[in-house]
Coordinates of N, CA, C and O in Angstrom, one line a residue:
X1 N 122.0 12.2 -185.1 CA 121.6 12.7 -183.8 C 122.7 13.5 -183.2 O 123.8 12.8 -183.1
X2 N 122.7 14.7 -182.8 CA 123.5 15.2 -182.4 C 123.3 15.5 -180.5 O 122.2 15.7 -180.1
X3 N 124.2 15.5 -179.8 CA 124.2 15.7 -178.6 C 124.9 16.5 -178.0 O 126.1 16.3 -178.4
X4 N 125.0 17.6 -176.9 CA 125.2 18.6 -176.0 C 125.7 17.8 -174.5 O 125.1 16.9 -174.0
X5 N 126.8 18.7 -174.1 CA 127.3 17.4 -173.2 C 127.4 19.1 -172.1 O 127.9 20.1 -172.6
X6 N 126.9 19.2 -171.0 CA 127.2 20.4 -170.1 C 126.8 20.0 -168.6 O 126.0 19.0 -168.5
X7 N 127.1 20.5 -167.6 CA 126.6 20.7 -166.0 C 124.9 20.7 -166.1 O 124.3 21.3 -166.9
X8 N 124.5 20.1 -165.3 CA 122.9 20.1 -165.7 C 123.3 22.0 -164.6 O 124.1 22.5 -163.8
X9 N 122.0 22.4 -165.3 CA 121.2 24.0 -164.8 C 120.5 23.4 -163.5 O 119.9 22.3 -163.7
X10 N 120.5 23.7 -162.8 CA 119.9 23.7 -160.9 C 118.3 23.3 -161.1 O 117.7 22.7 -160.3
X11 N 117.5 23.8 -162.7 CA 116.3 23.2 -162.7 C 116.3 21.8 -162.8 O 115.4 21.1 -162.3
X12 N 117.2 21.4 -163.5 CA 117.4 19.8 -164.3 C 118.5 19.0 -163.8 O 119.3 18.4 -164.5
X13 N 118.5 19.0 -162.1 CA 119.0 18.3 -161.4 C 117.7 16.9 -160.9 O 118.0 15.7 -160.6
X14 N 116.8 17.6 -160.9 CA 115.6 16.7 -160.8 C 115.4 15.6 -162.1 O 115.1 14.4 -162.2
X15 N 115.6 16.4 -162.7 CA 115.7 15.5 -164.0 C 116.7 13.9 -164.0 O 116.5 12.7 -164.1
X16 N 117.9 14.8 -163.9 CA 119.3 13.9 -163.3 C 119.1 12.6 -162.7 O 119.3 11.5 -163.1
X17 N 118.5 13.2 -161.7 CA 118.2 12.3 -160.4 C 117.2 11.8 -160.8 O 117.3 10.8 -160.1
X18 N 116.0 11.7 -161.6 CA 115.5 10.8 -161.8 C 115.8 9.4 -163.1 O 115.6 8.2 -163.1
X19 N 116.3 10.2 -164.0 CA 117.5 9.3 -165.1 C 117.9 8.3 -164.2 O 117.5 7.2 -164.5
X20 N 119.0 8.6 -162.9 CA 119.4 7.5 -162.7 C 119.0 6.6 -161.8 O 119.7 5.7 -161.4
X21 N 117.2 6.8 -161.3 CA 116.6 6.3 -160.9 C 116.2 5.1 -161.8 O 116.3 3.9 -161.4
X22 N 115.8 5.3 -162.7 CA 115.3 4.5 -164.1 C 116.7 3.7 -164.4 O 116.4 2.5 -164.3
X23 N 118.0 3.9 -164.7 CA 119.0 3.0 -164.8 C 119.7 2.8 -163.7 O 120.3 1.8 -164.0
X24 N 120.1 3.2 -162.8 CA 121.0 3.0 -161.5 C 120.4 2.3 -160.8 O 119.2 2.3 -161.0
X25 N 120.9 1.3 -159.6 CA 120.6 0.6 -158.5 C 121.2 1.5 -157.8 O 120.5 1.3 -156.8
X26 N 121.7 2.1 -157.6 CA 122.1 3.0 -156.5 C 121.9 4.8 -157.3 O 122.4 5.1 -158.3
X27 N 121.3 5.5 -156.6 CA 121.3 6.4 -157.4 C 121.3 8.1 -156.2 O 120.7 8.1 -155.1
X28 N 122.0 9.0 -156.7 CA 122.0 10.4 -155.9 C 120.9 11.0 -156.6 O 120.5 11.1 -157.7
X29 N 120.4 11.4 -154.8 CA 119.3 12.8 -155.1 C 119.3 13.9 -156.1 O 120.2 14.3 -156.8
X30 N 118.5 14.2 -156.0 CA 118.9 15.9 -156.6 C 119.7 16.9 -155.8 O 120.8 17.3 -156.2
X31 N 119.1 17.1 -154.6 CA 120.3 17.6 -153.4 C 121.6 17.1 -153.7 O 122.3 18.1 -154.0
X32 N 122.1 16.0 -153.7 CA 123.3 15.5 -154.0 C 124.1 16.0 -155.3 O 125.3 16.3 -155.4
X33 N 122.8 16.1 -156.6 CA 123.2 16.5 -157.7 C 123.7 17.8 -157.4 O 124.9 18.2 -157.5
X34 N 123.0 18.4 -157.0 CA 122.9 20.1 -156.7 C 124.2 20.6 -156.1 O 124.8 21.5 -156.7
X35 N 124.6 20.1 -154.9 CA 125.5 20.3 -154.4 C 126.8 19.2 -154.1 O 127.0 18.9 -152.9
X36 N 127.4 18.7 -155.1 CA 128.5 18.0 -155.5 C 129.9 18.9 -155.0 O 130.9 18.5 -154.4
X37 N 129.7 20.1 -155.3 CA 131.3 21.1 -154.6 C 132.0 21.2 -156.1 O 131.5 21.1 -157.2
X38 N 133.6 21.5 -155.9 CA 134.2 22.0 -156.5 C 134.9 20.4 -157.1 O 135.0 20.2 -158.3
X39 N 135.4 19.6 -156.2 CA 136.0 18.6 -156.4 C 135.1 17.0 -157.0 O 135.4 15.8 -156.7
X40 N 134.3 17.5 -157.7 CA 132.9 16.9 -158.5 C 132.8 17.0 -159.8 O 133.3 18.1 -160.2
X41 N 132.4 16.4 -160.7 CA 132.0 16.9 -161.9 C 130.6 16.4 -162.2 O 130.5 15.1 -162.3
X42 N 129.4 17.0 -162.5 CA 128.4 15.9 -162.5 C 128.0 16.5 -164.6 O 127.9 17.6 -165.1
X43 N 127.8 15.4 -165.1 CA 127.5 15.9 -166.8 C 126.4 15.2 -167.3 O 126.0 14.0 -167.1
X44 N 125.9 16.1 -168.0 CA 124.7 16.1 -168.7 C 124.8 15.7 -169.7 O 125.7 16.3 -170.4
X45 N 123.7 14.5 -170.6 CA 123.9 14.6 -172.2 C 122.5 15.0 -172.6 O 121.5 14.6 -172.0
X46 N 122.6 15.7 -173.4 CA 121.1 16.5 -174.0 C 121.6 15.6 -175.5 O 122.8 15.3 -175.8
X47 N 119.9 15.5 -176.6 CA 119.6 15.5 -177.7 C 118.2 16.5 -177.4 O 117.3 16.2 -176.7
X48 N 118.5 17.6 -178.2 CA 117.9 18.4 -178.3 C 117.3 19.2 -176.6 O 118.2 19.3 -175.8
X49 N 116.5 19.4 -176.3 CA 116.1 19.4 -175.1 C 115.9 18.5 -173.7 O 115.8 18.7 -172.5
X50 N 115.9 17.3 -174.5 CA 116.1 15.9 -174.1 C 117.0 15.3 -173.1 O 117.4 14.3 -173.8
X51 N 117.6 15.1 -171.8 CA 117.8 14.5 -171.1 C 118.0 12.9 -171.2 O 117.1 12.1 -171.0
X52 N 119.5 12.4 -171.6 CA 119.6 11.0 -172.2 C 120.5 10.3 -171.6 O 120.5 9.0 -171.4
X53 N 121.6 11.3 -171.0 CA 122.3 10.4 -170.0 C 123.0 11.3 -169.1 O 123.0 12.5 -169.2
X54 N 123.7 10.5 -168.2 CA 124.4 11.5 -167.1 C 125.9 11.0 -166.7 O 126.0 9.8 -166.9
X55 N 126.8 11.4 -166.2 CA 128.0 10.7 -166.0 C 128.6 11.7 -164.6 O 128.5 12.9 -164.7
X56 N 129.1 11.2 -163.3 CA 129.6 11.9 -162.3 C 130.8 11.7 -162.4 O 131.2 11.1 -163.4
X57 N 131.8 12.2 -161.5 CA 133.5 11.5 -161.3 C 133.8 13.2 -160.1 O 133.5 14.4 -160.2
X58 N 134.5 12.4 -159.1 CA 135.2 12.8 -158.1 C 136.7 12.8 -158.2 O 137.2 11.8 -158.6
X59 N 137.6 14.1 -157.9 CA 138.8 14.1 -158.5 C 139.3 14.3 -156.5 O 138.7 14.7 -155.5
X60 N 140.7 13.7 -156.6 CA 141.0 13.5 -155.4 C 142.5 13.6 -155.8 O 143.1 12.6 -156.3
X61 N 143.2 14.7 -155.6 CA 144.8 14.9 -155.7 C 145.1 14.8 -157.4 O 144.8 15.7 -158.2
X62 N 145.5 14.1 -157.7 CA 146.1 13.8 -159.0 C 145.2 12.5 -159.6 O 145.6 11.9 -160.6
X63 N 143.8 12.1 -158.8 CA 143.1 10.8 -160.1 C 141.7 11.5 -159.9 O 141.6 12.5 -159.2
X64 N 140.9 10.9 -160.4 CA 139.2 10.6 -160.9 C 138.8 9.7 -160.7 O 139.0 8.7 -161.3
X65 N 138.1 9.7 -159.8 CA 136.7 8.5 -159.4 C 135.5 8.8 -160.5 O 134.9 9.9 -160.5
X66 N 135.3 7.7 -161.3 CA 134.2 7.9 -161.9 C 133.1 6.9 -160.8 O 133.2 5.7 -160.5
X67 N 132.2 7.8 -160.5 CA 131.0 7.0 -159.8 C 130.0 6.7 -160.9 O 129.8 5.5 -161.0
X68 N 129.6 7.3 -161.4 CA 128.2 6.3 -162.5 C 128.1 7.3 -163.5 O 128.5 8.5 -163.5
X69 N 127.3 6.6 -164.7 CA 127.5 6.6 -166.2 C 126.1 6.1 -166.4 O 126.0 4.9 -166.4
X70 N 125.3 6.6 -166.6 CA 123.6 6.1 -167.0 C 123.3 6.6 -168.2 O 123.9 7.6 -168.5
X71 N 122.4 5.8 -169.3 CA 122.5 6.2 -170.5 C 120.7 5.3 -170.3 O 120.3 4.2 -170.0
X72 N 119.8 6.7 -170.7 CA 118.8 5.8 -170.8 C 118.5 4.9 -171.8 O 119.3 5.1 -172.7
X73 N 117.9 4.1 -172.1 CA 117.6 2.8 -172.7 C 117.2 3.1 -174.4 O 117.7 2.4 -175.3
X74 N 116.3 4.1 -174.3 CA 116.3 4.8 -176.1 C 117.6 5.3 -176.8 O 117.8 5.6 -178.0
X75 N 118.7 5.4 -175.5 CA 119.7 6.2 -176.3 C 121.1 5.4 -176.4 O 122.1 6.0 -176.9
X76 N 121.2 4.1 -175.9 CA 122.0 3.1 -175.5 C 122.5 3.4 -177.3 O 121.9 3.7 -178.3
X77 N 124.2 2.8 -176.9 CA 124.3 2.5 -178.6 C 124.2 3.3 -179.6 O 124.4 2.9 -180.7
X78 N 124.0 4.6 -179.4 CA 123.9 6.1 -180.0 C 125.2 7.0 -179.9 O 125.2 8.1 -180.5
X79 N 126.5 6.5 -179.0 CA 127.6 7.6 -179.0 C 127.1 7.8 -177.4 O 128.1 7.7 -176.7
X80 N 126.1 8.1 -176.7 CA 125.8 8.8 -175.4 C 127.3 8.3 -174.3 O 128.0 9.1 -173.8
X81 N 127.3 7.2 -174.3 CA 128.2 6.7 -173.2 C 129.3 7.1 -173.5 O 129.7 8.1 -172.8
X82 N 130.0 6.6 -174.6 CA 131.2 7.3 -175.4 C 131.0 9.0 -174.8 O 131.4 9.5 -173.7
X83 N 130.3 9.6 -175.7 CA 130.2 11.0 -175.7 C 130.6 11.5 -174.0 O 131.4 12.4 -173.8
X84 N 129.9 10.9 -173.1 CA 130.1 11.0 -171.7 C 131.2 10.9 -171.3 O 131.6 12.0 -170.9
X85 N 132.0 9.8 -171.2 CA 133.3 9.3 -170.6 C 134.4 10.1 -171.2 O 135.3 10.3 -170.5
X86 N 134.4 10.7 -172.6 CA 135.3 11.5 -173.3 C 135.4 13.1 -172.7 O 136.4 13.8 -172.7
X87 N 134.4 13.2 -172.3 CA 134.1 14.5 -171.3 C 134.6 14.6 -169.9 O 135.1 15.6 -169.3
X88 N 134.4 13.5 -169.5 CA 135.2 12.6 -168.2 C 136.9 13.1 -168.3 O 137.7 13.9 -167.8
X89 N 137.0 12.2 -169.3 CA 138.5 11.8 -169.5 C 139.1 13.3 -169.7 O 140.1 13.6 -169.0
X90 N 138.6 14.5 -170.5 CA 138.9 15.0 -170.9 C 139.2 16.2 -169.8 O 140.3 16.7 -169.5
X91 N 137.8 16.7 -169.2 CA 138.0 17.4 -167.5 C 139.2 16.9 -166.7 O 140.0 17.6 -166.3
X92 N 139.1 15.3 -166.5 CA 140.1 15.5 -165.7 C 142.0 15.2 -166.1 O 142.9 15.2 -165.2
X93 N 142.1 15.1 -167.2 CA 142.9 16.1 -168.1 C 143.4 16.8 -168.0 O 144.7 16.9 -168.0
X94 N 142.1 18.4 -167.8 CA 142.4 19.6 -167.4 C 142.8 20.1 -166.1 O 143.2 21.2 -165.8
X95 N 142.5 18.8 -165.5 CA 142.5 19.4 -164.0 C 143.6 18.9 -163.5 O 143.7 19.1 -162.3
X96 N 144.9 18.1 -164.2 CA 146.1 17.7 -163.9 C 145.9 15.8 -163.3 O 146.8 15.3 -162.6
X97 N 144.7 15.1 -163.7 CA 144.7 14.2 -163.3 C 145.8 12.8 -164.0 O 145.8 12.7 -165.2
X98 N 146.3 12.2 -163.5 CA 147.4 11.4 -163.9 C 146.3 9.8 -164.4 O 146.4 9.1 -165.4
X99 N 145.5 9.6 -163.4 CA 144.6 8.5 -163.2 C 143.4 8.8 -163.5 O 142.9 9.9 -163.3
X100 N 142.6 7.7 -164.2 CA 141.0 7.3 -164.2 C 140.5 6.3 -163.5 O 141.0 5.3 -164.0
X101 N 139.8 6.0 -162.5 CA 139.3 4.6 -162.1 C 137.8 4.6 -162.2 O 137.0 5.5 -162.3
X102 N 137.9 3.4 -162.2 CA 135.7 3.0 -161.9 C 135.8 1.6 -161.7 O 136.7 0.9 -162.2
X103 N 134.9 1.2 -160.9 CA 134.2 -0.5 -160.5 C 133.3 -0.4 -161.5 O 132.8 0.7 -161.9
X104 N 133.0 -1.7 -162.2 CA 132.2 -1.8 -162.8 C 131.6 -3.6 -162.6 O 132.5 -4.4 -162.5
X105 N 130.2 -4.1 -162.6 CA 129.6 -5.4 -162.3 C 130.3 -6.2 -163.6 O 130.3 -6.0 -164.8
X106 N 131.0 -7.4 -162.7 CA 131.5 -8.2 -164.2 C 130.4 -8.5 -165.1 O 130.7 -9.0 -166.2
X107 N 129.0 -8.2 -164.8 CA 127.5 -8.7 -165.0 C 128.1 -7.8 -167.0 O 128.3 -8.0 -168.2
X108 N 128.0 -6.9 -166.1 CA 127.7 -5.4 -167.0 C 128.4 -5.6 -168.3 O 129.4 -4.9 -168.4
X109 N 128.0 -6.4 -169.1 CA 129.2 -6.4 -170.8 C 129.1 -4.9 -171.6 O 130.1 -4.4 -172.1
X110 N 128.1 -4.4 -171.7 CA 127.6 -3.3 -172.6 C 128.5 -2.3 -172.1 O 129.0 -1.4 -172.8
X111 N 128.8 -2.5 -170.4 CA 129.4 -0.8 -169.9 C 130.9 -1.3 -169.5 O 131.7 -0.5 -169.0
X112 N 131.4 -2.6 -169.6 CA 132.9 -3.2 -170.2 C 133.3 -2.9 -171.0 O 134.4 -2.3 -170.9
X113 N 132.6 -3.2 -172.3 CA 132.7 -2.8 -173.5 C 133.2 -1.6 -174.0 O 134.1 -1.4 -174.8
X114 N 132.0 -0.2 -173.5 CA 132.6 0.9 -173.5 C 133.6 1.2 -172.6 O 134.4 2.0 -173.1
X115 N 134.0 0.9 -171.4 CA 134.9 1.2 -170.8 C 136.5 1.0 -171.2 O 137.5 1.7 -170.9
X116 N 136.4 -0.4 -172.0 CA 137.4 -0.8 -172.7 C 137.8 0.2 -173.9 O 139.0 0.5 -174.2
X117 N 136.7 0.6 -174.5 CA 136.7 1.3 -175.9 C 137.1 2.9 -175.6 O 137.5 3.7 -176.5
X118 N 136.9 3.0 -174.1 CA 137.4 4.2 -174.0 C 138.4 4.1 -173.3 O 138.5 4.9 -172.3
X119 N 139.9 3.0 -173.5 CA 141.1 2.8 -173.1 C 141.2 2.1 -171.9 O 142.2 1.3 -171.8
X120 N 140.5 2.1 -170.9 CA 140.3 2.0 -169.6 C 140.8 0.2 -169.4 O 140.3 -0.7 -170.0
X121 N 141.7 0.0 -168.5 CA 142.0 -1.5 -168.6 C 141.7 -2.2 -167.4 O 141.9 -1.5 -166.3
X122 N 141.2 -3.4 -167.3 CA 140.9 -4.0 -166.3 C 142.2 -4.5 -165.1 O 143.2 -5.1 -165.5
X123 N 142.1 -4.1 -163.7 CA 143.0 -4.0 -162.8 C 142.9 -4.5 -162.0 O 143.9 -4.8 -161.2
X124 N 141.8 -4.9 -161.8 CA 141.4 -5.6 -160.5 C 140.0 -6.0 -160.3 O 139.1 -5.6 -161.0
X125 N 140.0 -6.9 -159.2 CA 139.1 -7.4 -158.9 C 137.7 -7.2 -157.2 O 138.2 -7.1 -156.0
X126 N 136.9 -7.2 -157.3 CA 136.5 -6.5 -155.5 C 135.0 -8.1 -156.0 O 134.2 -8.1 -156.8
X127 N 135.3 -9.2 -154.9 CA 134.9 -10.2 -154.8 C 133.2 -9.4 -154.2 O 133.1 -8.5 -153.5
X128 N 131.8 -10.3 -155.0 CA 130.9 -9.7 -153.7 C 130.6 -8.4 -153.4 O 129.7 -8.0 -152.7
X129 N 131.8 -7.4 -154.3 CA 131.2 -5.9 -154.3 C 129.5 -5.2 -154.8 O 129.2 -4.1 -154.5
X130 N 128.7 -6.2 -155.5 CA 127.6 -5.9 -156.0 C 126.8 -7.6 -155.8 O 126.5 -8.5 -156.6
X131 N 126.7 -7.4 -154.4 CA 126.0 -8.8 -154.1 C 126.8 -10.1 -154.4 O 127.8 -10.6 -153.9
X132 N 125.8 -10.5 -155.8 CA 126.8 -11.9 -155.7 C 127.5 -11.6 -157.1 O 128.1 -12.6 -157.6
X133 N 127.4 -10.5 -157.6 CA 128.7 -10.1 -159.0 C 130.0 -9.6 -158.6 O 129.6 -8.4 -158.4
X134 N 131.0 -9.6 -158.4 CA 132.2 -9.3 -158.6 C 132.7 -7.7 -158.9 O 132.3 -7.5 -160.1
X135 N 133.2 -6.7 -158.5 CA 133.5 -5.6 -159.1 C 134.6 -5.3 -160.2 O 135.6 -4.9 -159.6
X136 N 134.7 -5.3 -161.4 CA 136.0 -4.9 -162.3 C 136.4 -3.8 -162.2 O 135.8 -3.0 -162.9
X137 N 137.7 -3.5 -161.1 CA 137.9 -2.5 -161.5 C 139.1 -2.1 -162.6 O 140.1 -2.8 -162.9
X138 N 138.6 -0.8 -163.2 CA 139.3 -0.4 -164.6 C 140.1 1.1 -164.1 O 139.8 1.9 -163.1
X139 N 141.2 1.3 -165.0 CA 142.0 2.1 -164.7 C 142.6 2.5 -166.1 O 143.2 1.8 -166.9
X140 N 142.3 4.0 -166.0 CA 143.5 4.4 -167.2 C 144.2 5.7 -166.8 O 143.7 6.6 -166.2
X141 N 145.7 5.7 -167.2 CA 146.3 6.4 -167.3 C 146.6 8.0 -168.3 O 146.9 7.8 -169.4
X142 N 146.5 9.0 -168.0 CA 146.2 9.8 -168.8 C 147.6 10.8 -168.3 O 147.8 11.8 -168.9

């Protein structure tokens, strides 16, 4: 299975936004998709014409906020997440970023797992940040 990693096109922002309606508890509009700005990165993973996952991140001075990483459910376990976060890591790279961060639910092992696998080390902790789960936050240095 091969996959295409790019900026969704202005038609397939709706798309976006409904992806992470289906995996996100919190999830941005299309509007939101649409107009992210300069200091945004919002990424698309295509198999074939297909729409499989999506990954954002906010760059602020010298780091990256990764806000969310949705990988739909048929494509979990396929490279999608990996393929995502490498794109992540890799933009903000280019853009002179020294730092990566993300919160992640201590719940969440599947998106630990990759986060680990994509260097990312556990840093901290935010009590209660997701109800009654705990927030991990992870950090890597680039």
């Amino acid at each position: 299975m091969e996959f295409c990693f790019r900026a969704p096109k202005d038609e397939e922002c709706a798309l976006a936004a409904k992806l992470e309606r289906v995996c996100l508890d919190t999830c941005w509009s299309e509007q939101s998709i649409r107009n992210l700005g300069e200091n945004a990165l919002y990424i698309c993973c295509f198999s074939d014409s297909s729409l499989c996952g999506i990954g954002s991140v906010y760059f602020v001075l010298d780091e990256a906020q990764i806000m969310n990483v949705a990988v739909l459910p048929d494509y979990r376990g396929k490279g999608v997440g990996f393929g995502i976060m490498s794109e992540i890591i890799k933009n903000a790279a280019q853009r002179g970023c020294k730092t990566i961060t993300l919160e992640v639910a201590e719940n969440n092992t599947p998106a630990l797992k990759l986060y680990e696998k994509c260097g990312m080390d556990r840093v901290g902790i935010r009590k209660g940040f997701y109800g009654d789960f705990a927030a991990i936050i992870m950090e890597k240095k680039i």
